[in-house]
PDB file of C-alpha atoms in Angstrom:
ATOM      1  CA  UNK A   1      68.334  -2.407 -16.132  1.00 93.00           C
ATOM      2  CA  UNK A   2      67.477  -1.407 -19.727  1.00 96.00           C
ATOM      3  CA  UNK A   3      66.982  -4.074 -22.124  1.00 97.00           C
ATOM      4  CA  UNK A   4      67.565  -4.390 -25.881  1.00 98.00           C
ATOM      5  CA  UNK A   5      66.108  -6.587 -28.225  1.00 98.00           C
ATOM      6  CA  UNK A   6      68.641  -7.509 -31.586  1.00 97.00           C
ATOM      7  CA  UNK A   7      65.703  -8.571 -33.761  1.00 95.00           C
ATOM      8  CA  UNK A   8      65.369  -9.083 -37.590  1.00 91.00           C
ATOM      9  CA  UNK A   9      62.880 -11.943 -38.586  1.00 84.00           C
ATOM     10  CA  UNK A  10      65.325 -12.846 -41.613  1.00 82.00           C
ATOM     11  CA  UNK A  11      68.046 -14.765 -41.081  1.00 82.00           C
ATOM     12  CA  UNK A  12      71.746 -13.937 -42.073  1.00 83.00           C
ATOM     13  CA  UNK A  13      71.308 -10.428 -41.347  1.00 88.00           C
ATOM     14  CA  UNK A  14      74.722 -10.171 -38.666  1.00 90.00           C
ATOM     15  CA  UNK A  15      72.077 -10.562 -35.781  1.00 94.00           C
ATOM     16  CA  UNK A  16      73.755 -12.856 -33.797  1.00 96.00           C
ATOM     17  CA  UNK A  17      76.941 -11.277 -34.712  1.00 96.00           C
ATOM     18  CA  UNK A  18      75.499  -8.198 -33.532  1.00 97.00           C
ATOM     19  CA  UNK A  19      74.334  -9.331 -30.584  1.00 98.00           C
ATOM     20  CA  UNK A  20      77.687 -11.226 -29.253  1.00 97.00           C
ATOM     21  CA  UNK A  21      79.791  -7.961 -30.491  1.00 97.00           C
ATOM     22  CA  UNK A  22      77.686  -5.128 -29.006  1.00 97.00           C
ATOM     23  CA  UNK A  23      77.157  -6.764 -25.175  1.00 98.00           C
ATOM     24  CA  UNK A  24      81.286  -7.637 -25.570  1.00 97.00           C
ATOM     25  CA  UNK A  25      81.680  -3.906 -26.277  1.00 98.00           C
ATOM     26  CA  UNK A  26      79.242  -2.522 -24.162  1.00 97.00           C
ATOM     27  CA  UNK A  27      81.013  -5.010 -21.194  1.00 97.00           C
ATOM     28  CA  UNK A  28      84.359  -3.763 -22.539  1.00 96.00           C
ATOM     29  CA  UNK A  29      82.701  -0.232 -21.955  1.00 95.00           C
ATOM     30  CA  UNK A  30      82.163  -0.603 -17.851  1.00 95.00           C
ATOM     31  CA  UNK A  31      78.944  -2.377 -18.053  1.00 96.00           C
ATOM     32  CA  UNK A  32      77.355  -5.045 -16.271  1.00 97.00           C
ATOM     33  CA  UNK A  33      76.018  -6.921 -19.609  1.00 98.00           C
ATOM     34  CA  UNK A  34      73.442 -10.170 -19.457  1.00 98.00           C
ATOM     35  CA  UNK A  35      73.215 -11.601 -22.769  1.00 98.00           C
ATOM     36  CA  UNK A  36      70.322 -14.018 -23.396  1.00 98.00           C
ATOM     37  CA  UNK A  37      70.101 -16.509 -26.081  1.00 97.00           C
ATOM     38  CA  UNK A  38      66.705 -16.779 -27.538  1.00 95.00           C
ATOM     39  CA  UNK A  39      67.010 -18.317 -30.111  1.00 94.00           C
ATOM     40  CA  UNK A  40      66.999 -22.316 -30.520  1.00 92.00           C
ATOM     41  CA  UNK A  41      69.912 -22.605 -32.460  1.00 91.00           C
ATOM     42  CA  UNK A  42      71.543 -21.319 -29.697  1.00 93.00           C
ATOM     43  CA  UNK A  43      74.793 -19.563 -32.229  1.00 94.00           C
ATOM     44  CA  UNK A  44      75.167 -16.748 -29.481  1.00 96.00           C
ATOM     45  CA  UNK A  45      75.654 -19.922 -26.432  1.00 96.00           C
ATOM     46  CA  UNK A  46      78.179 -21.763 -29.148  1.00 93.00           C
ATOM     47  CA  UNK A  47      79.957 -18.148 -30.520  1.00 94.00           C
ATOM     48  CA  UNK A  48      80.848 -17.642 -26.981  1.00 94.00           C
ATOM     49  CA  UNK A  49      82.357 -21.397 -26.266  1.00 89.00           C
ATOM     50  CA  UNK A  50      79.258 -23.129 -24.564  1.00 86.00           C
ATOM     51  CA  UNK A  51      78.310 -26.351 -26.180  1.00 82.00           C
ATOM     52  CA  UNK A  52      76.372 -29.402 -24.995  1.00 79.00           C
ATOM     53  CA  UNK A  53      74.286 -27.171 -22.478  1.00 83.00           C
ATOM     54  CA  UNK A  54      72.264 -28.836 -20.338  1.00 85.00           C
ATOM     55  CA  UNK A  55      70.124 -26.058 -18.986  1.00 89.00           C
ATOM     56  CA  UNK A  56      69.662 -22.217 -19.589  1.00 93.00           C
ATOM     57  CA  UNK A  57      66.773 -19.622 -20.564  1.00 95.00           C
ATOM     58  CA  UNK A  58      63.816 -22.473 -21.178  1.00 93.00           C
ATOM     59  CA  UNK A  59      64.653 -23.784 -17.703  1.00 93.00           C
ATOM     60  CA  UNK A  60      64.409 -19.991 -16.290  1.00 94.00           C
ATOM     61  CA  UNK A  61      61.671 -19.419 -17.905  1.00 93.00           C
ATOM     62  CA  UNK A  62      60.019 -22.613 -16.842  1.00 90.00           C
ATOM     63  CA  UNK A  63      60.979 -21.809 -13.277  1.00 91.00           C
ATOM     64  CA  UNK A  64      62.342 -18.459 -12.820  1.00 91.00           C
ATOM     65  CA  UNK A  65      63.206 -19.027  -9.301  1.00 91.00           C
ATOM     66  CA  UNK A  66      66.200 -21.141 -10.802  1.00 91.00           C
ATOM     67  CA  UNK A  67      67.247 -18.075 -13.384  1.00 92.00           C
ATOM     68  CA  UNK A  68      70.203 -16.682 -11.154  1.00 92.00           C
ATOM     69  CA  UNK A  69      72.233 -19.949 -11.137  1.00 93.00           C
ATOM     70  CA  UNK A  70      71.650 -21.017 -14.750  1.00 95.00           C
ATOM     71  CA  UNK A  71      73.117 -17.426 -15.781  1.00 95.00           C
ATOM     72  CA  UNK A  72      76.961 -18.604 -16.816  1.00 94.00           C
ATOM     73  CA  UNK A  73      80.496 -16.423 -17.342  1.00 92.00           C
ATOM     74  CA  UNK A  74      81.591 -16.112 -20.627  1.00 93.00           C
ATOM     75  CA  UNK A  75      85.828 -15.014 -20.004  1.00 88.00           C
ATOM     76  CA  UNK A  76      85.035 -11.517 -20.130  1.00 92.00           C
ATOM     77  CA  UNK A  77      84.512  -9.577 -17.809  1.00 93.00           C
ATOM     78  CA  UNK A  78      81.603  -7.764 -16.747  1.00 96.00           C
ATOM     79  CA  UNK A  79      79.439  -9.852 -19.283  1.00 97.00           C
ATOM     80  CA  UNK A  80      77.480 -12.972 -18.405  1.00 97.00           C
ATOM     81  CA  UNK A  81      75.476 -15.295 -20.745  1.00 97.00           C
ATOM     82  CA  UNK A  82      72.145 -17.105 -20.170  1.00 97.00           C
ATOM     83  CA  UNK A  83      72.486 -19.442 -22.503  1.00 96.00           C
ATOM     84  CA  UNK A  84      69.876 -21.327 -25.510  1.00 95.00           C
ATOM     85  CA  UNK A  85      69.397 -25.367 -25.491  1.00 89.00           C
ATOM     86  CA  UNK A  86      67.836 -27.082 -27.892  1.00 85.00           C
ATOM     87  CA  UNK A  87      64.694 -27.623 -25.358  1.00 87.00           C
ATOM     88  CA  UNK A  88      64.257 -23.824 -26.208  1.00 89.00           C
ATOM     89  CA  UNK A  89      62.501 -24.873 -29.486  1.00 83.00           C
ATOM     90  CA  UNK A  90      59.604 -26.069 -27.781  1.00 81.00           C
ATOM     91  CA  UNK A  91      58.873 -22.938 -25.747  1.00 78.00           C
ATOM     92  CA  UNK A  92      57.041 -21.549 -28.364  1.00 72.00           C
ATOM     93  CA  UNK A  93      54.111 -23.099 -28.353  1.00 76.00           C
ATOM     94  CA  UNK A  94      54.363 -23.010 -24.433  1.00 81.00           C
ATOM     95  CA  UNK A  95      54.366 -18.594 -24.878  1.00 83.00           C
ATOM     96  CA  UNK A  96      51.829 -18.936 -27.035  1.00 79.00           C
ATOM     97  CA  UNK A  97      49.578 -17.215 -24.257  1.00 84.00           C
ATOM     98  CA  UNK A  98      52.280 -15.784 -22.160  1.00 89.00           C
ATOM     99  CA  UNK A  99      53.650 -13.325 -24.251  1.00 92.00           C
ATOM    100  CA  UNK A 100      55.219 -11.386 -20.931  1.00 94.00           C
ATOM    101  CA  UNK A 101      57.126 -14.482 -19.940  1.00 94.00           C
ATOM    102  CA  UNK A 102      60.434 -13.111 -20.219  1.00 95.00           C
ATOM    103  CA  UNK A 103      59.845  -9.787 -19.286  1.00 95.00           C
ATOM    104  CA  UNK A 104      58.646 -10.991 -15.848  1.00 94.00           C
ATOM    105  CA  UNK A 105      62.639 -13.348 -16.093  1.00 95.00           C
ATOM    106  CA  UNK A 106      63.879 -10.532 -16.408  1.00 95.00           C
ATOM    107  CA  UNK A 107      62.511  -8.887 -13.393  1.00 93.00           C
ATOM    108  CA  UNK A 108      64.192 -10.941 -11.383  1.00 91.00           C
ATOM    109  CA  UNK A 109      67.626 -10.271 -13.277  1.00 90.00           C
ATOM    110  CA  UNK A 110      68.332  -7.005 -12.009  1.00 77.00           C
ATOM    111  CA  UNK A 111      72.378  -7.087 -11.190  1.00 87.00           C
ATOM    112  CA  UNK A 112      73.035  -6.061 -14.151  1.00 95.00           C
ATOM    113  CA  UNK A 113      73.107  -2.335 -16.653  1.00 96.00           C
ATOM    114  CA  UNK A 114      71.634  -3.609 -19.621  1.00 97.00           C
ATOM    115  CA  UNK A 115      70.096  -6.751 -21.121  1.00 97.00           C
ATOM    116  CA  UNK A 116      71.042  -7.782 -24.436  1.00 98.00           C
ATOM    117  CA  UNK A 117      68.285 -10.220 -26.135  1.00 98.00           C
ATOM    118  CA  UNK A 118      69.355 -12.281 -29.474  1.00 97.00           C
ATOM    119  CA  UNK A 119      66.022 -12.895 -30.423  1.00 96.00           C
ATOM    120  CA  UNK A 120      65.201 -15.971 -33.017  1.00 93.00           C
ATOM    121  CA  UNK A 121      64.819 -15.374 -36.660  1.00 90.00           C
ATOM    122  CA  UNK A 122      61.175 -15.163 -36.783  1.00 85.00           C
ATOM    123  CA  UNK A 123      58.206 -13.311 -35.660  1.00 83.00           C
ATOM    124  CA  UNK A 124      56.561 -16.300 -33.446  1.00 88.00           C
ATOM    125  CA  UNK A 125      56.044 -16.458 -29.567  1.00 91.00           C
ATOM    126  CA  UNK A 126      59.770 -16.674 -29.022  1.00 93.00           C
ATOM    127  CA  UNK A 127      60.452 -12.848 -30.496  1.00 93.00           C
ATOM    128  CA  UNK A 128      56.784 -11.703 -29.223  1.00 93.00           C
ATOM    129  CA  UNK A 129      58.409 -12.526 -26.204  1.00 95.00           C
ATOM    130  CA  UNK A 130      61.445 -10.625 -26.679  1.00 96.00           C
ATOM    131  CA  UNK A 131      59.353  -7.387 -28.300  1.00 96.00           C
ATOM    132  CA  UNK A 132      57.318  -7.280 -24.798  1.00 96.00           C
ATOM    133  CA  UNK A 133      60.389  -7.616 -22.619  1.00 96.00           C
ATOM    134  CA  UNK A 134      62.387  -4.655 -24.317  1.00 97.00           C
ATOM    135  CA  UNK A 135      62.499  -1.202 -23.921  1.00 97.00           C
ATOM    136  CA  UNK A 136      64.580  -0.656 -27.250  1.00 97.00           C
ATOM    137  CA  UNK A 137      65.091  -2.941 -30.306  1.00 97.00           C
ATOM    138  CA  UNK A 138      68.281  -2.400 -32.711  1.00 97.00           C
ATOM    139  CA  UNK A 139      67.624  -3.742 -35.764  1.00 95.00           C
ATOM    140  CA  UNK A 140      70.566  -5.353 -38.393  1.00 95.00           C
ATOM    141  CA  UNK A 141      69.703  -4.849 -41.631  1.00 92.00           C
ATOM    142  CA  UNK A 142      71.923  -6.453 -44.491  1.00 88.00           C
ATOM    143  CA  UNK A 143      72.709  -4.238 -47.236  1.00 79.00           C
ATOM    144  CA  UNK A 144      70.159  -6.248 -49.921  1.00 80.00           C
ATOM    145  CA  UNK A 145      66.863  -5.311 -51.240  1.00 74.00           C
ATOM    146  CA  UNK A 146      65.214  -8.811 -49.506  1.00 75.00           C
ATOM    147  CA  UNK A 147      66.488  -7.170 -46.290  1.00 71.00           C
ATOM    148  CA  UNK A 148      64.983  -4.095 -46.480  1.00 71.00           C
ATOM    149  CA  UNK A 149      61.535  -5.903 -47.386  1.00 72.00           C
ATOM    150  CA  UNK A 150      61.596  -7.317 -44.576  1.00 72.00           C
ATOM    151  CA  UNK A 151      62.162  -4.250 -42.331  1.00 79.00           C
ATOM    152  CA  UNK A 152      59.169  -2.725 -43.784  1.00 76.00           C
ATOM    153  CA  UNK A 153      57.344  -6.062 -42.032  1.00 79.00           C
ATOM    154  CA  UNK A 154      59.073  -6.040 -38.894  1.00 84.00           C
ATOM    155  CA  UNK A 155      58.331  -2.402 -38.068  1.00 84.00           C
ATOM    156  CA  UNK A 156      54.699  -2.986 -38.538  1.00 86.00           C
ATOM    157  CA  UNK A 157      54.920  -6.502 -35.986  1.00 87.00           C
ATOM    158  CA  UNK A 158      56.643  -3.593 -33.488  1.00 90.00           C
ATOM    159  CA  UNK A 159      53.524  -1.025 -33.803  1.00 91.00           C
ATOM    160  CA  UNK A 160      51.402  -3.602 -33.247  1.00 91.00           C
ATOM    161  CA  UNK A 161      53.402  -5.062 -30.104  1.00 93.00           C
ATOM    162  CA  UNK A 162      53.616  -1.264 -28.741  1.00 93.00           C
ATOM    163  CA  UNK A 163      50.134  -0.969 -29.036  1.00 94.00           C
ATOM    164  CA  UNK A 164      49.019  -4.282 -27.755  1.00 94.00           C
ATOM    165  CA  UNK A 165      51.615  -5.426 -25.520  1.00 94.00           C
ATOM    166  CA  UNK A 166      54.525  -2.914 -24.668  1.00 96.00           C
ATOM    167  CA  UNK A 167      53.650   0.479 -25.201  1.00 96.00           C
ATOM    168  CA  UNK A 168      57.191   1.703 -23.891  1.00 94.00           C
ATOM    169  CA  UNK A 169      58.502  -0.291 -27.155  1.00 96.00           C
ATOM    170  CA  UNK A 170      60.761   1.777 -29.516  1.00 94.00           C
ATOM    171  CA  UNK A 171      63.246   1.195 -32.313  1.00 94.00           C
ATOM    172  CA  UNK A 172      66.803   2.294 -30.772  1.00 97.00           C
ATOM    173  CA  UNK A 173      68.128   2.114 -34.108  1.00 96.00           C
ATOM    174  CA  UNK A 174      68.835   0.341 -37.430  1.00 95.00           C
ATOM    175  CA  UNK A 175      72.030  -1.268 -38.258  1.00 96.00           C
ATOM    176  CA  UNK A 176      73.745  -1.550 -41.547  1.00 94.00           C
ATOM    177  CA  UNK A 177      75.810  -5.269 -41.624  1.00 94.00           C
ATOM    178  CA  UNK A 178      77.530  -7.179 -44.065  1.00 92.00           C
ATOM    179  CA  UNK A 179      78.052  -3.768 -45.911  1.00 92.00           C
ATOM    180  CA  UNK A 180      80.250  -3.988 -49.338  1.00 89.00           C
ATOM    181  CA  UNK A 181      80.788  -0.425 -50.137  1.00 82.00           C
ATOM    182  CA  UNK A 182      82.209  -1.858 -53.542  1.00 85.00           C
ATOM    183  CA  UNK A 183      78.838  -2.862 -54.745  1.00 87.00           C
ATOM    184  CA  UNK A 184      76.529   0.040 -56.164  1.00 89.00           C
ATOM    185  CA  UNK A 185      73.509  -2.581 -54.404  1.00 85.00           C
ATOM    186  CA  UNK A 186      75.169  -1.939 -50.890  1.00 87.00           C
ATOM    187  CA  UNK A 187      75.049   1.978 -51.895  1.00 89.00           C
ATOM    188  CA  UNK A 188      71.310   1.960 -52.960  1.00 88.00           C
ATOM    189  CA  UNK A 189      70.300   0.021 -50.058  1.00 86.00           C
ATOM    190  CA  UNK A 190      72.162   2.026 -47.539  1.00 90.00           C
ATOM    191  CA  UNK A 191      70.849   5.331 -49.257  1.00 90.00           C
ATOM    192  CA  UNK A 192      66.978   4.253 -49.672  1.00 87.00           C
ATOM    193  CA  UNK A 193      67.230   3.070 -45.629  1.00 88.00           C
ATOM    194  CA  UNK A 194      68.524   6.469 -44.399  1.00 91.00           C
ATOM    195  CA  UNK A 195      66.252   8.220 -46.731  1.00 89.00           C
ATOM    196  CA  UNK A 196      63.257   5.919 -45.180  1.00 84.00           C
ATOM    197  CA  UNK A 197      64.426   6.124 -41.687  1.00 86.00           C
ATOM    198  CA  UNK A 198      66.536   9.248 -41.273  1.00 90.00           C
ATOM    199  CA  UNK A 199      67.959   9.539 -38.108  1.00 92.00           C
ATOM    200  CA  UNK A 200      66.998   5.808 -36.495  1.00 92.00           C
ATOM    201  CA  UNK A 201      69.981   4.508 -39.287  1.00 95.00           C
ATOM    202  CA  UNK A 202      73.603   4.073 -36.900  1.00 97.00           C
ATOM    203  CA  UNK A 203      75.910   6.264 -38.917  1.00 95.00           C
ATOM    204  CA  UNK A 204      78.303   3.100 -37.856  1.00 95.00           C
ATOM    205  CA  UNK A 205      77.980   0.801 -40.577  1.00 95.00           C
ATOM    206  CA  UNK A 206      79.504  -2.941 -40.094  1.00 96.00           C
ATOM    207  CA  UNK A 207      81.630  -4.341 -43.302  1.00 94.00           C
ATOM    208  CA  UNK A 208      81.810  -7.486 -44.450  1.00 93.00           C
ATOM    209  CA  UNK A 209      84.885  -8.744 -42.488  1.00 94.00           C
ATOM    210  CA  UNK A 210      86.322 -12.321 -42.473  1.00 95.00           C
ATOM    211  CA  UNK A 211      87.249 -11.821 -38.847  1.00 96.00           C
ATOM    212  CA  UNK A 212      84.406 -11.298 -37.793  1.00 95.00           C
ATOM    213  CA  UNK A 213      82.962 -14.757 -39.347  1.00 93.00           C
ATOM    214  CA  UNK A 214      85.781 -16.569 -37.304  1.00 96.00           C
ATOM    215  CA  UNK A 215      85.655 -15.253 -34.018  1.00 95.00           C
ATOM    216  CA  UNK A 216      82.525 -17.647 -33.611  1.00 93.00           C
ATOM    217  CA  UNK A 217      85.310 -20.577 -33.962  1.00 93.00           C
ATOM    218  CA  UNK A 218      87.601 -19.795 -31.597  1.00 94.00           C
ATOM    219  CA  UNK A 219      84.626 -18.656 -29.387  1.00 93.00           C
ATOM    220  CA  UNK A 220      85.510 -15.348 -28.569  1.00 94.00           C
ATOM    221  CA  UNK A 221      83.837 -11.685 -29.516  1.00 96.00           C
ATOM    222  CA  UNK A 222      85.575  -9.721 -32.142  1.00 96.00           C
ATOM    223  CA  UNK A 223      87.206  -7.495 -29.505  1.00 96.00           C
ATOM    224  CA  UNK A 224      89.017 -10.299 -28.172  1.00 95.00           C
ATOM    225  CA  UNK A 225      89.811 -12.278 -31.572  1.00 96.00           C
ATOM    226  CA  UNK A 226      90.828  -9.540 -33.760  1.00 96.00           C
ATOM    227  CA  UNK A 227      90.614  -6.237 -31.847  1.00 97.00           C
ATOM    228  CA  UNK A 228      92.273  -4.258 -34.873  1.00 97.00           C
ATOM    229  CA  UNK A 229      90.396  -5.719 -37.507  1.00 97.00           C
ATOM    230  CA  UNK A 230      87.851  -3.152 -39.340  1.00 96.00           C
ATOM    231  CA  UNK A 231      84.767  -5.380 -38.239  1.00 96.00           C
ATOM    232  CA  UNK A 232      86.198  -4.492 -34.098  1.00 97.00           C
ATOM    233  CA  UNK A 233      86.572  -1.121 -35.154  1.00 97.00           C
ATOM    234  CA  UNK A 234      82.760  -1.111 -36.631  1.00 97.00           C
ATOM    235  CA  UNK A 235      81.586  -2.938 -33.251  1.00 98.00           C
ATOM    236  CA  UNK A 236      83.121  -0.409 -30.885  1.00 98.00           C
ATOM    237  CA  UNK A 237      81.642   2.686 -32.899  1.00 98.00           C
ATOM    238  CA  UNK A 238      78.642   0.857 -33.090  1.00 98.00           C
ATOM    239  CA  UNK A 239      78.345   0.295 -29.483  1.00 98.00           C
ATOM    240  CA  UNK A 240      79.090   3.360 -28.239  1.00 97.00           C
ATOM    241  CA  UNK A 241      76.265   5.053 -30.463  1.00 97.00           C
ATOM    242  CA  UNK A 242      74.095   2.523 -28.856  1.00 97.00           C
ATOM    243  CA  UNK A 243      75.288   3.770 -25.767  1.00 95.00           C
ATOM    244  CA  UNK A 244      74.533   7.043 -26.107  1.00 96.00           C
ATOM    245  CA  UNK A 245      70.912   6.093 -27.121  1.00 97.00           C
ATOM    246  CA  UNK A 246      70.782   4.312 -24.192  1.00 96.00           C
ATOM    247  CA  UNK A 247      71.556   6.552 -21.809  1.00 92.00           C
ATOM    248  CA  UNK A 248      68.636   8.914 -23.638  1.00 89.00           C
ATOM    249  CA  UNK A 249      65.566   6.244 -22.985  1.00 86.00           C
TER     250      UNK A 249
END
């Protein structure tokens, strides 16, 4: 099972988004897909119709023996959720000292292709987590200059994790979301990240797409809410470029 980390330690990035979309597409695509929910506020369990949870990843990772059962369906097939409660927020001081806490979860986990992680908006214990468990991260990167700040910070966090923690750590690839080609901002952003990172940039670039900010309300991925909208068609290029990274690791 190969395993992919969505991470971005700033929030409203598309990360979520990214993460729901790509394991729907990558399920849609013939494979077995486990989604995880990492992060406490749990908008990958709700954006796939799960509310009022009463156990999920904490409990695994409190007792992985229990992990298999807790893992739920989420209507489509081929991909399976293990899903965030709010119990999840106190796990971080508990991985404090146990940075390879998932990665030994997911050891356990392995009926499945790939592993898709939606990892919490933050570099704490939670996402250290995460960055030891993965073999790959992809990275969503809004089309703003705060955004690409922050990439220059997260990159470091992942050298340091490779060396440290996970030397088989790499970046699969960086994704451009909420793109407005209208704005000249979007344009310089876009240009100074492919300039920066070359070929690690997705030529797929994700627009902003009002379908795509519903689908989380009627609890469904975009390839089952709006399958001809232009944020579906991003998703499914998207994934299968991930795919094809993939299959190179």
């Amino acid at each position: 099972m190969k395993t992919l980390g969505i991470v971005n330690q700033k929030g409203g990035v598309g990360k979520t988004t990214t993460a729901i979309n790509l394991a729907a597409y990558l399920a849609a695509g013939g494979r077995r897909v486990l989604l995880l929910d990492m992060d406490p506020q749990g908008n990958a369990t709700s954006g796939l119709g799960l509310r009022g949870v009463e156990a999920g990843l904490y409990e695994a990772l409190s007792e992985p023996e229990r992990a298999a059962e807790l893992i739920v369906e989420t209507g489509q097939e081929r991909l399976s959720l293990l899903p965030a409660t709010p119990d999840l927020a106190g796990a971080g001081v508990e991985l404090a000292d146990t940075p390879y806490a998932l990665r030994e979860l997911l050891e356990r986990l392995g009926d499945y292709d790939l592993a898709i992680i939606d990892a919490p908006p933050s570099l704490g214990p939670l996402t250290i987590n995460v960055l030891a468990a993965a073999d790959a991260l992809v990275i969503p990167l809004q089309a703003e200059y705060y955004a690409l700040e922050g990439l220059a910070g997260l990159t470091e966090t992942v050298e340091r994790v490779r060396s440290a923690l996970n030397p088989k750590l790499r970046v699969l690839g960086v994704a451009m979301t909420m793109y407005d080609g209208r704005t000249n901002l979007a344009q310089e952003v876009e240009q100074s990240v492919r300039q920066h990172f070359g070929e690690l940039v997705f030529w797929s670039v994700v627009p902003r797409n009002v379908r795509l900010s519903e689908a989380p309300s009627f609890a469904k991925a975009i390839n089952q809410f709006a399958p001809l909208s232009s944020g579906a068609a991003a998703y499914k290029r998207l994934a299968e470029e991930v795919m094809q990274r993939v299959e190179k690791i």
